[in-house]
Coordinates of C-alpha atoms in Angstrom, one line a residue:
Chain M
X1 CA 67.1 10.9 -127.7
X2 CA 67.7 7.8 -126.9
X3 CA 70.2 6.5 -125.9
X4 CA 71.5 3.7 -128.5
X5 CA 71.6 7.1 -132.3
X6 CA 73.7 4.8 -134.0
X7 CA 74.9 1.7 -132.4
X8 CA 71.9 -0.3 -135.2
X9 CA 73.8 2.0 -137.7
X10 CA 76.9 0.7 -136.4
X11 CA 76.0 -2.9 -136.0
X12 CA 74.1 -3.5 -139.9
X13 CA 77.2 -2.4 -141.5
X14 CA 80.0 -3.9 -138.8
X15 CA 78.2 -7.6 -137.5
X16 CA 79.1 -9.2 -141.0
X17 CA 83.3 -9.6 -140.7
X18 CA 82.6 -9.2 -136.1
X19 CA 81.0 -12.4 -137.3
X20 CA 84.2 -13.7 -139.4
X21 CA 85.9 -12.9 -136.5
X22 CA 84.1 -14.2 -134.1
X23 CA 84.4 -17.9 -136.2
X24 CA 87.8 -17.6 -137.4
X25 CA 88.5 -17.8 -133.3
X26 CA 86.5 -19.7 -132.4
X27 CA 85.9 -22.6 -135.4
X28 CA 82.2 -23.3 -134.4
X29 CA 78.6 -21.3 -135.9
X30 CA 76.8 -21.8 -132.7
X31 CA 79.8 -20.3 -130.8
X32 CA 81.0 -17.6 -132.5
X33 CA 77.2 -16.2 -132.8
X34 CA 77.0 -16.8 -128.5
X35 CA 80.5 -14.8 -128.7
X36 CA 79.2 -11.9 -130.9
X37 CA 75.8 -11.5 -128.7
X38 CA 77.9 -11.0 -125.7
X39 CA 80.6 -8.4 -127.5
X40 CA 77.0 -6.8 -128.8
X41 CA 74.9 -6.6 -125.1
X42 CA 78.5 -4.8 -123.7
X43 CA 79.2 -2.3 -126.2
X44 CA 75.4 -1.9 -126.8
X45 CA 75.3 -1.0 -122.7
X46 CA 78.0 1.3 -122.8
X47 CA 76.5 2.5 -126.3
X48 CA 76.2 6.4 -125.4
X49 CA 79.9 6.7 -124.0
X50 CA 81.6 4.6 -127.0
X51 CA 80.3 7.4 -128.7
X52 CA 81.0 10.0 -126.2
X53 CA 84.8 9.0 -126.9
X54 CA 84.4 8.5 -130.5
X55 CA 86.1 4.6 -130.2
X56 CA 82.8 1.9 -130.6
X57 CA 84.7 0.1 -133.7
X58 CA 88.0 -0.5 -131.1
X59 CA 85.8 -0.9 -128.1
X60 CA 84.5 -3.4 -129.5
X61 CA 87.3 -5.5 -130.6
X62 CA 88.6 -5.3 -127.4
X63 CA 86.0 -7.3 -126.1
X64 CA 85.8 -9.3 -128.3
X65 CA 89.6 -10.5 -128.7
X66 CA 88.8 -11.1 -124.2
X67 CA 85.6 -12.8 -124.3
X68 CA 87.3 -15.2 -126.1
X69 CA 90.5 -15.1 -124.6
X70 CA 89.0 -15.4 -120.9
X71 CA 85.8 -18.4 -122.2
X72 CA 89.9 -20.7 -124.0
X73 CA 90.2 -20.0 -120.0
X74 CA 87.8 -21.4 -119.0
X75 CA 86.4 -24.6 -121.1
X76 CA 87.9 -26.4 -124.3
X77 CA 85.9 -24.4 -127.3
X78 CA 86.4 -26.6 -130.3
X79 CA 86.8 -30.6 -130.4
X80 CA 89.0 -30.3 -135.0
X81 CA 87.7 -34.5 -135.1
X82 CA 87.9 -34.7 -138.1
X83 CA 90.5 -35.8 -140.9
X84 CA 90.7 -33.4 -144.3
X85 CA 90.0 -35.0 -146.7
X86 CA 92.2 -36.7 -149.8
X87 CA 93.1 -34.4 -151.9
X88 CA 92.2 -35.2 -155.6
X89 CA 89.0 -34.7 -157.9
X90 CA 86.0 -33.8 -155.1
X91 CA 88.1 -31.3 -153.2
X92 CA 89.8 -28.9 -155.0
X93 CA 93.0 -26.7 -152.6
X94 CA 91.5 -24.1 -150.9
X95 CA 88.7 -26.2 -149.7
X96 CA 91.0 -28.9 -147.5
X97 CA 93.6 -25.5 -147.3
X98 CA 90.5 -24.5 -144.7
X99 CA 89.8 -27.2 -143.4
X100 CA 93.5 -27.4 -142.4
X101 CA 94.4 -24.3 -141.5
X102 CA 90.5 -24.6 -138.6
X103 CA 92.4 -27.7 -137.7
X104 CA 95.8 -26.1 -137.1
X105 CA 94.0 -22.8 -135.5
X106 CA 92.6 -25.1 -133.1
X107 CA 96.2 -26.5 -131.8
X108 CA 97.3 -22.4 -131.4
X109 CA 97.4 -21.2 -127.5
X110 CA 94.0 -18.6 -127.9
X111 CA 96.0 -15.6 -127.5
X112 CA 98.9 -17.1 -130.7
X113 CA 95.3 -17.3 -132.7
X114 CA 94.1 -13.4 -131.6
X115 CA 96.8 -12.8 -133.0
X116 CA 96.8 -14.8 -136.2
X117 CA 93.3 -13.3 -137.0
X118 CA 94.3 -9.6 -136.0
X119 CA 97.3 -9.3 -137.7
X120 CA 96.8 -11.7 -140.5
X121 CA 92.7 -11.0 -141.6
X122 CA 92.1 -8.4 -139.8
X123 CA 95.4 -6.2 -142.0
X124 CA 96.5 -5.2 -138.1
X125 CA 99.7 -3.1 -137.6
X126 CA 101.9 -5.0 -134.6
X127 CA 101.0 -1.9 -132.1
X128 CA 97.1 -2.0 -133.0
X129 CA 97.0 -5.3 -132.0
X130 CA 99.4 -4.6 -128.5
X131 CA 97.3 -2.5 -127.9
X132 CA 94.1 -4.8 -128.2
X133 CA 96.0 -7.2 -126.6
X134 CA 97.5 -5.4 -124.2
X135 CA 100.9 -5.6 -124.6
X136 CA 104.2 -5.2 -125.0
X137 CA 105.2 -4.9 -129.5
X138 CA 107.8 -6.9 -128.6
X139 CA 105.1 -9.5 -127.2
X140 CA 103.3 -9.2 -129.8
X141 CA 105.7 -9.8 -132.6
X142 CA 107.5 -13.5 -130.3
X143 CA 103.7 -14.5 -129.8
X144 CA 103.1 -13.9 -134.5
X145 CA 107.0 -15.9 -134.4
X146 CA 105.7 -18.7 -132.8
X147 CA 102.2 -19.1 -133.8
X148 CA 103.5 -19.3 -137.1
X149 CA 106.3 -21.3 -136.4
X150 CA 103.4 -23.7 -134.8
X151 CA 101.4 -23.7 -137.9
X152 CA 103.9 -24.7 -139.6
X153 CA 105.1 -27.4 -138.0
X154 CA 101.0 -28.9 -137.0
X155 CA 100.3 -27.8 -140.9
X156 CA 103.5 -29.1 -143.2
X157 CA 101.1 -28.8 -146.3
X158 CA 100.4 -25.3 -146.5
X159 CA 104.1 -24.1 -145.3
X160 CA 104.1 -21.8 -148.6
X161 CA 102.0 -19.9 -146.6
X162 CA 103.5 -18.9 -143.9
X163 CA 106.3 -18.2 -146.5
X164 CA 105.8 -15.6 -147.9
X165 CA 104.8 -14.0 -144.6
X166 CA 108.4 -15.5 -142.5
X167 CA 109.6 -13.6 -145.7
X168 CA 108.3 -9.6 -145.3
X169 CA 108.4 -10.5 -142.2
X170 CA 112.7 -11.0 -142.8
Chain F
X1 CA 96.5 -10.0 -150.6
X2 CA 99.0 -12.9 -149.0
X3 CA 97.8 -15.9 -149.2
X4 CA 97.7 -17.2 -145.5
X5 CA 95.1 -13.5 -145.3
X6 CA 93.3 -15.4 -149.2
X7 CA 92.6 -19.1 -147.0
X8 CA 91.9 -16.8 -143.2
X9 CA 89.2 -15.4 -145.2
X10 CA 88.5 -18.5 -147.3
X11 CA 88.1 -20.0 -143.6
X12 CA 85.7 -17.5 -142.0
X13 CA 84.0 -17.4 -145.5
X14 CA 81.6 -20.1 -142.9
X15 CA 80.8 -17.9 -140.7
X16 CA 76.7 -17.7 -140.0
X17 CA 75.0 -14.9 -141.0
X18 CA 73.9 -13.0 -137.9
X19 CA 71.5 -9.8 -136.7
X20 CA 71.9 -9.0 -133.7
X21 CA 71.1 -5.7 -134.0
X22 CA 67.3 -5.1 -132.4
X23 CA 68.6 -8.8 -130.1
X24 CA 71.7 -6.7 -127.7
X25 CA 68.8 -3.1 -127.8
X26 CA 66.5 -5.3 -126.5
X27 CA 68.9 -7.2 -124.1
X28 CA 70.6 -4.0 -123.5
X29 CA 67.1 -2.3 -122.8
X30 CA 65.7 -5.0 -120.4
X31 CA 69.0 -5.2 -118.1
X32 CA 68.5 -1.3 -117.5
X33 CA 65.0 -2.1 -117.5
X34 CA 66.0 -4.7 -113.7
X35 CA 68.2 -2.9 -112.8
X36 CA 65.9 0.3 -112.3
X37 CA 63.1 -2.1 -111.3
X38 CA 65.4 -3.1 -108.6
X39 CA 66.8 0.3 -107.6
X40 CA 63.4 1.9 -106.6
X41 CA 59.6 0.1 -105.8
X42 CA 57.6 3.4 -107.4
X43 CA 59.8 1.9 -110.5
X44 CA 58.2 -1.6 -110.0
X45 CA 54.9 -0.2 -109.2
X46 CA 54.9 1.9 -112.8
X47 CA 56.3 -1.2 -114.9
X48 CA 53.1 -3.5 -113.1
X49 CA 50.7 -0.8 -114.4
X50 CA 52.2 0.1 -117.4
X51 CA 52.1 -4.1 -118.5
X52 CA 49.0 -4.7 -117.7
X53 CA 47.2 -1.7 -119.9
X54 CA 49.3 -1.8 -122.7
X55 CA 50.2 -6.0 -122.4
X56 CA 53.9 -5.2 -124.2
X57 CA 56.8 -2.6 -123.7
X58 CA 55.9 0.7 -127.0
X59 CA 59.8 0.8 -128.8
X60 CA 61.3 -2.2 -127.3
X61 CA 61.8 -3.4 -130.8
X62 CA 62.1 -7.4 -130.8
X63 CA 62.6 -9.1 -134.4
X64 CA 60.3 -10.9 -132.9
X65 CA 57.5 -9.5 -129.6
X66 CA 58.6 -10.8 -127.0
X67 CA 55.4 -10.3 -125.1
X68 CA 51.3 -10.8 -126.0
X69 CA 50.2 -8.5 -129.6
X70 CA 46.7 -7.9 -128.7
X71 CA 44.9 -5.0 -131.7
X72 CA 43.9 -2.9 -128.9
X73 CA 42.7 0.3 -130.6
X74 CA 39.0 1.5 -130.8
X75 CA 37.3 4.0 -133.0
X76 CA 39.0 6.3 -136.1
X77 CA 42.4 5.1 -137.8
X78 CA 44.6 6.6 -139.7
X79 CA 45.6 6.8 -142.2
X80 CA 49.8 5.7 -142.3
X81 CA 52.3 8.6 -141.7
X82 CA 54.5 9.2 -144.1
X83 CA 56.7 10.0 -141.7
X84 CA 58.5 8.5 -138.3
X85 CA 56.2 4.9 -138.1
X86 CA 58.2 2.1 -135.2
X87 CA 58.3 -1.0 -136.7
X88 CA 55.5 -3.7 -137.4
X89 CA 55.2 -6.6 -134.5
X90 CA 52.1 -7.5 -137.4
X91 CA 49.5 -6.1 -140.9
X92 CA 46.0 -8.2 -141.3
X93 CA 42.9 -7.9 -144.2
X94 CA 40.0 -6.9 -142.9
X95 CA 36.3 -8.0 -144.2
X96 CA 33.2 -5.8 -143.4
X97 CA 30.7 -7.2 -145.7
X98 CA 30.7 -11.1 -143.3
X99 CA 29.2 -11.8 -139.7
X100 CA 30.5 -12.2 -136.3
X101 CA 32.8 -9.1 -135.2
X102 CA 33.4 -6.1 -137.8
X103 CA 36.9 -4.3 -136.6
X104 CA 36.7 -0.9 -136.4
X105 CA 37.0 1.9 -138.6
X106 CA 36.7 -1.4 -141.3
X107 CA 37.7 -1.2 -144.2
X108 CA 36.7 -4.5 -147.1
X109 CA 39.3 -5.6 -148.0
X110 CA 42.0 -2.7 -147.3
X111 CA 45.6 -3.9 -145.3
X112 CA 46.8 -2.7 -141.7
X113 CA 49.2 -2.5 -139.9
X114 CA 49.9 -3.0 -136.2
X115 CA 53.2 -1.1 -134.7
X116 CA 54.6 -3.2 -131.9
X117 CA 54.0 0.6 -129.4
X118 CA 49.9 -0.8 -130.7
X119 CA 48.3 1.7 -132.9
X120 CA 47.0 0.6 -135.6
X121 CA 46.7 2.5 -139.2
X122 CA 45.1 2.2 -142.9
X123 CA 47.9 1.9 -146.0
X124 CA 44.8 3.2 -148.7
X125 CA 47.9 2.9 -150.3
X126 CA 48.4 -0.5 -150.8
X127 CA 46.5 -3.2 -153.0
X128 CA 44.3 -4.8 -150.4
X129 CA 42.1 -7.5 -152.3
X130 CA 40.2 -7.0 -156.1
X131 CA 37.2 -8.7 -156.7
X132 CA 36.7 -9.9 -160.1
X133 CA 34.5 -12.5 -161.3
X134 CA 35.9 -15.6 -160.8
X135 CA 35.8 -14.6 -157.4
X136 CA 37.6 -12.4 -155.0
X137 CA 41.8 -11.9 -155.6
X138 CA 44.5 -11.9 -152.6
X139 CA 47.1 -9.0 -153.3
X140 CA 50.2 -9.7 -151.1
X141 CA 51.7 -6.9 -148.3
X142 CA 55.5 -8.1 -146.3
X143 CA 56.7 -6.8 -143.3
X144 CA 60.7 -7.3 -142.8
X145 CA 62.1 -9.3 -140.3
X146 CA 62.6 -6.2 -138.0
X147 CA 59.9 -5.0 -139.0
X148 CA 60.7 -1.7 -140.0
X149 CA 60.3 -1.8 -143.7
X150 CA 56.6 -3.3 -145.7
X151 CA 56.9 -3.6 -149.4
X152 CA 53.2 -4.4 -150.9
X153 CA 51.5 -4.0 -154.1
X154 CA 49.6 -0.3 -155.3
X155 CA 47.5 -0.3 -157.9
X156 CA 47.8 2.9 -159.8
X157 CA 52.1 2.2 -160.7
X158 CA 51.0 -0.7 -160.8
X159 CA 54.0 -2.7 -159.8
X160 CA 55.1 -3.4 -156.2
X161 CA 57.1 -0.6 -153.5
X162 CA 58.9 -0.9 -151.0
X163 CA 59.1 1.9 -147.7
X164 CA 61.4 2.8 -144.8
X165 CA 58.9 3.6 -141.7
X166 CA 60.6 5.9 -140.6
X167 CA 61.8 7.9 -143.2
X168 CA 58.8 7.2 -145.1
X169 CA 61.1 7.0 -148.6
X170 CA 60.1 4.7 -150.7
X171 CA 61.0 2.8 -153.8
X172 CA 59.0 1.5 -156.4
X173 CA 59.7 -2.1 -157.9
X174 CA 61.6 -1.9 -161.6
X175 CA 59.1 -3.4 -163.6
X176 CA 55.5 -3.0 -163.7
X177 CA 53.8 -6.6 -162.7
X178 CA 49.7 -6.1 -164.3
X179 CA 47.4 -7.2 -161.7
X180 CA 46.7 -10.3 -163.3
X181 CA 50.0 -11.8 -164.1
X182 CA 49.4 -12.4 -160.3
X183 CA 48.4 -14.9 -158.3
X184 CA 45.5 -15.3 -157.0
X185 CA 46.7 -15.0 -153.0
X186 CA 50.4 -14.6 -154.8
X187 CA 53.2 -15.1 -151.8
X188 CA 55.4 -12.2 -151.2
X189 CA 59.2 -11.6 -149.2
X190 CA 61.2 -9.0 -149.1
X191 CA 64.8 -9.2 -147.7
X192 CA 66.2 -7.4 -143.9
X193 CA 67.5 -5.1 -145.3
X194 CA 64.6 -4.1 -148.1
X195 CA 66.8 -4.4 -151.4
X196 CA 65.4 -7.9 -152.7
X197 CA 62.0 -8.0 -153.5
X198 CA 60.7 -11.8 -154.1
X199 CA 57.1 -13.4 -155.7
X200 CA 55.4 -16.5 -156.7
X201 CA 51.5 -17.7 -156.9
X202 CA 52.6 -21.6 -155.6
X203 CA 50.0 -23.4 -155.6
X204 CA 49.4 -21.7 -159.1
X205 CA 51.9 -23.2 -161.9
X206 CA 50.8 -20.7 -164.2
X207 CA 51.7 -17.6 -162.4
X208 CA 55.1 -16.9 -162.7
X209 CA 57.4 -15.9 -159.7
X210 CA 59.9 -12.9 -159.6
X211 CA 62.8 -11.8 -157.8
X212 CA 64.1 -7.9 -157.9
X213 CA 66.9 -6.1 -157.0
X214 CA 65.3 -2.7 -155.5
X215 CA 68.8 -1.0 -155.4
X216 CA 69.9 -2.5 -158.4
X217 CA 67.4 -2.3 -161.0
X218 CA 67.1 -6.3 -162.3
X219 CA 65.1 -9.3 -162.6
X220 CA 65.4 -13.1 -161.5
X221 CA 62.1 -15.2 -162.9
X222 CA 61.9 -17.5 -159.7
X223 CA 60.2 -20.7 -161.0
X224 CA 56.7 -21.7 -161.2
X225 CA 55.1 -25.0 -158.7
X226 CA 57.9 -23.2 -155.9
X227 CA 56.7 -21.6 -153.3
X228 CA 58.9 -18.6 -150.8
X229 CA 60.3 -19.0 -147.7
X230 CA 63.5 -16.4 -147.5
X231 CA 65.6 -14.0 -149.4
X232 CA 69.4 -13.4 -147.9
X233 CA 71.7 -11.2 -149.3
X234 CA 73.2 -14.5 -151.4
X235 CA 70.5 -16.2 -151.9
X236 CA 66.8 -17.2 -152.7
X237 CA 64.6 -20.3 -150.7
X238 CA 61.8 -21.8 -151.9
X239 CA 60.2 -24.9 -150.8
X240 CA 57.3 -27.1 -152.5
X241 CA 54.5 -28.5 -149.6
X242 CA 54.1 -31.9 -152.2
X243 CA 50.2 -31.4 -151.4
X244 CA 48.9 -31.2 -154.3
X245 CA 51.2 -34.2 -156.3
X246 CA 54.6 -33.0 -156.5
X247 CA 57.1 -34.5 -154.7
X248 CA 58.4 -32.0 -151.5
X249 CA 61.9 -29.8 -152.4
X250 CA 63.6 -27.1 -151.5
X251 CA 66.3 -24.6 -153.9
X252 CA 68.2 -22.8 -152.5
X253 CA 68.7 -20.6 -154.9
X254 CA 71.4 -17.9 -155.7
X255 CA 69.6 -15.0 -156.4
X256 CA 70.8 -14.5 -160.0
X257 CA 69.2 -17.2 -160.6
X258 CA 70.7 -21.8 -160.9
X259 CA 71.2 -24.0 -158.6
X260 CA 70.0 -26.8 -158.2
X261 CA 66.5 -28.4 -156.2
X262 CA 66.6 -31.0 -154.1
X263 CA 63.7 -33.4 -153.2
X264 CA 62.2 -33.9 -149.5
X265 CA 61.1 -37.8 -148.0
X266 CA 56.9 -37.3 -148.3
X267 CA 57.0 -37.1 -145.6
X268 CA 58.0 -33.8 -144.8
X269 CA 55.0 -31.3 -145.5
X270 CA 55.5 -27.7 -144.0
X271 CA 59.3 -26.4 -144.6
X272 CA 61.9 -22.6 -143.0
X273 CA 63.6 -20.5 -144.0
X274 CA 67.0 -20.7 -144.7
X275 CA 68.8 -21.7 -141.3
X276 CA 71.8 -18.7 -140.4
X277 CA 74.3 -20.9 -141.2
X278 CA 72.0 -21.4 -144.7
X279 CA 73.4 -25.2 -145.0
X280 CA 69.8 -26.7 -143.6
X281 CA 66.1 -25.9 -143.1
X282 CA 63.9 -26.6 -140.7
X283 CA 61.2 -29.2 -141.7
X284 CA 57.4 -30.0 -140.3
X285 CA 56.3 -34.1 -140.2
X286 CA 53.9 -35.1 -141.8
X287 CA 50.6 -36.0 -138.9
X288 CA 47.2 -38.4 -139.2
X289 CA 46.0 -36.1 -141.6
X290 CA 47.2 -33.9 -145.0
X291 CA 47.4 -30.9 -142.6
X292 CA 48.2 -31.4 -139.3
X293 CA 51.4 -32.1 -138.2
X294 CA 53.5 -34.5 -135.8
X295 CA 54.5 -32.7 -132.1
X296 CA 58.6 -33.3 -133.8
X297 CA 60.6 -31.2 -136.7
X298 CA 63.5 -32.0 -138.1
X299 CA 66.5 -29.9 -139.0
X300 CA 66.7 -30.9 -143.1
X301 CA 70.2 -30.4 -145.0
X302 CA 69.3 -28.2 -147.7
X303 CA 72.0 -28.8 -150.5
X304 CA 70.7 -33.1 -149.8
X305 CA 67.4 -33.1 -147.6
X306 CA 69.3 -35.5 -146.2
X307 CA 68.3 -35.6 -141.7
X308 CA 70.1 -34.0 -139.2
X309 CA 68.4 -34.1 -136.7
X310 CA 64.4 -34.5 -135.5
X311 CA 63.5 -33.8 -132.2
X312 CA 60.1 -33.7 -130.0
X313 CA 58.7 -30.3 -129.3
X314 CA 58.1 -29.5 -126.3
X315 CA 55.8 -26.8 -124.3
X316 CA 53.6 -26.6 -127.2
X317 CA 50.1 -26.1 -125.6
X318 CA 48.0 -29.3 -126.2
X319 CA 46.0 -29.0 -129.0
X320 CA 47.6 -26.2 -131.2
X321 CA 47.8 -27.1 -134.8
X322 CA 50.6 -26.3 -136.1
X323 CA 51.4 -23.9 -139.8
X324 CA 54.8 -23.0 -140.4
X325 CA 58.7 -22.9 -139.1
X326 CA 59.8 -19.5 -139.8
X327 CA 63.2 -17.8 -140.2
X328 CA 65.5 -18.6 -137.2
X329 CA 66.7 -16.4 -135.1
X330 CA 70.1 -17.5 -133.9
X331 CA 71.4 -20.6 -135.0
X332 CA 69.7 -22.9 -132.7
X333 CA 66.0 -21.3 -132.4
X334 CA 63.4 -21.4 -135.4
X335 CA 60.5 -19.6 -134.6
X336 CA 56.9 -22.2 -135.2
X337 CA 52.9 -20.5 -136.4
X338 CA 50.5 -22.0 -134.3
X339 CA 47.6 -21.5 -133.3
X340 CA 46.7 -23.0 -130.3
X341 CA 43.2 -25.0 -131.1
X342 CA 42.3 -27.1 -134.7
X343 CA 37.8 -25.0 -134.2
X344 CA 37.8 -23.7 -137.9
X345 CA 37.1 -20.2 -137.3
X346 CA 39.7 -20.0 -134.7
X347 CA 40.7 -15.9 -135.4
X348 CA 44.8 -16.1 -133.2
X349 CA 47.5 -17.5 -133.5
X350 CA 50.6 -17.6 -131.8
X351 CA 54.4 -18.0 -133.2
X352 CA 56.6 -19.5 -130.6
X353 CA 60.1 -20.4 -130.9
X354 CA 61.6 -23.7 -131.3
X355 CA 65.0 -24.7 -130.7
X356 CA 65.9 -27.4 -132.6
X357 CA 68.6 -29.4 -130.7
X358 CA 66.3 -30.0 -127.3
X359 CA 63.4 -29.4 -128.8
X360 CA 62.5 -26.6 -126.0
X361 CA 59.8 -24.5 -127.5
X362 CA 59.5 -21.3 -126.4
X363 CA 55.8 -18.1 -127.1
X364 CA 56.7 -14.7 -128.3
X365 CA 53.7 -13.6 -129.0
X366 CA 49.7 -13.3 -130.1
X367 CA 47.4 -12.1 -133.0
X368 CA 44.5 -10.9 -133.2
X369 CA 43.3 -10.8 -137.1
X370 CA 40.3 -11.2 -138.1
X371 CA 40.8 -13.9 -140.1
X372 CA 43.5 -15.8 -139.6
X373 CA 44.4 -16.7 -143.0
X374 CA 44.8 -12.7 -143.8
X375 CA 47.7 -12.0 -141.4
X376 CA 51.2 -11.3 -142.0
X377 CA 54.1 -11.5 -138.9
X378 CA 57.8 -10.9 -139.6
X379 CA 60.0 -13.5 -140.3
X380 CA 56.7 -15.4 -141.1
X381 CA 56.3 -16.9 -143.8
X382 CA 52.5 -17.7 -144.9
X383 CA 51.2 -20.9 -144.6
X384 CA 48.9 -21.4 -146.6

């Protein structure tokens, strides 16, 4: 039996979703690739144990978030220096929202950004998010609140995106 | 879906397309080997011996072999087993009626495949060459980037087949393609997962190309006069090189057809596969003659044709004759096929990785086919 049995299939099935999460976390295609490479190498190294415990998915996600937070502590990952285009004929609203959202995400703290990605992109519950971040449920709730508040301040143009979330939370 | 989720989804759509499974396994194996070697002098001795004897490390299965690969098998060569074949390093046609070294167990004009582990197999089910009144006609073969899937023309089925080498499962294209419909030297490409298959007849302007979706069983015509560079899950990338009176150009075409070709500066004559970000290709610039290139590599915007960056390649052996850039290994490295000399009878082909940010070149693999014009390497589209 090969120690990597099932690893290739796991990566093939999950790598596109993982790449997207990595991209949302880092905001840069090269860094997203670096992040995913470093995480998948860890997963490959521990693969037999992860399969035995049935936890490859959870481990991968947790490793990615931890690695990202650790990188952000050491260096500035992105320099969003391009202003979004004016709203008009040439760009649709979705394009402008995307650029503004990316710029706003870049100004969150690493944990706030991770919370936004895990809760609202990966649709994880507060409890699952707390497990991945290794913190309490209360911390996730307060991080989410602060992150949404900061996004609303940084990108008032996108307030309609956050209003819906706040309403659900109330 | 909440609007925030939708906006995040939109932002995430800019993420690059990656294929890191084989890279992670290879790196993990290498790391384990290093650790084990550090702990045991005996293991070091064995590893060195194995390396010298085989010149490859069987089973490492990288996207592109990072040790020299040499077809060393001699004597009788078996037909491809029905299943259980490991990833391929390359394939080539053999010719038995010419002067010069004839490969062992030669079958004239036929394909044979070479596994990364060194085993060589005949591929009798694949049509290699047909003699016609106007001369030989060559039938193409393609290998997926990871070496695990092949596609070839089958004469009795009168169409292409796609075969998974490990499981032996085979799919037949949903449309018959008569031998005569294929050009004299058609070019075939396969997507990484084997779902999409495409052929074109460039430089011929008579034969149409076709994109085949093996899963949905549908086809999309490809334009005449364009050559294939790559297929991914959403687009097929075509190019023309300005060698036959047309303007060089790139066409990133959606799988359903459409999109618009762009014209690029006439100094660029060879193009890579589409970059992982879906927005760039690497290009080689014409050298002193039509068939040569200078020592630079350029990244072109695949949507506008504008130059994003040009760097001088460093580390390419002097006298090398570059053929074409190929697939991308990462967002910064693209493969490059080259011959070690410009001799007319050169029979070695080298694959390099070129960093498009720094220009640094590193060798990935060396191939020794009977004739470089009849060699297929995973991840390096045809250059002729």
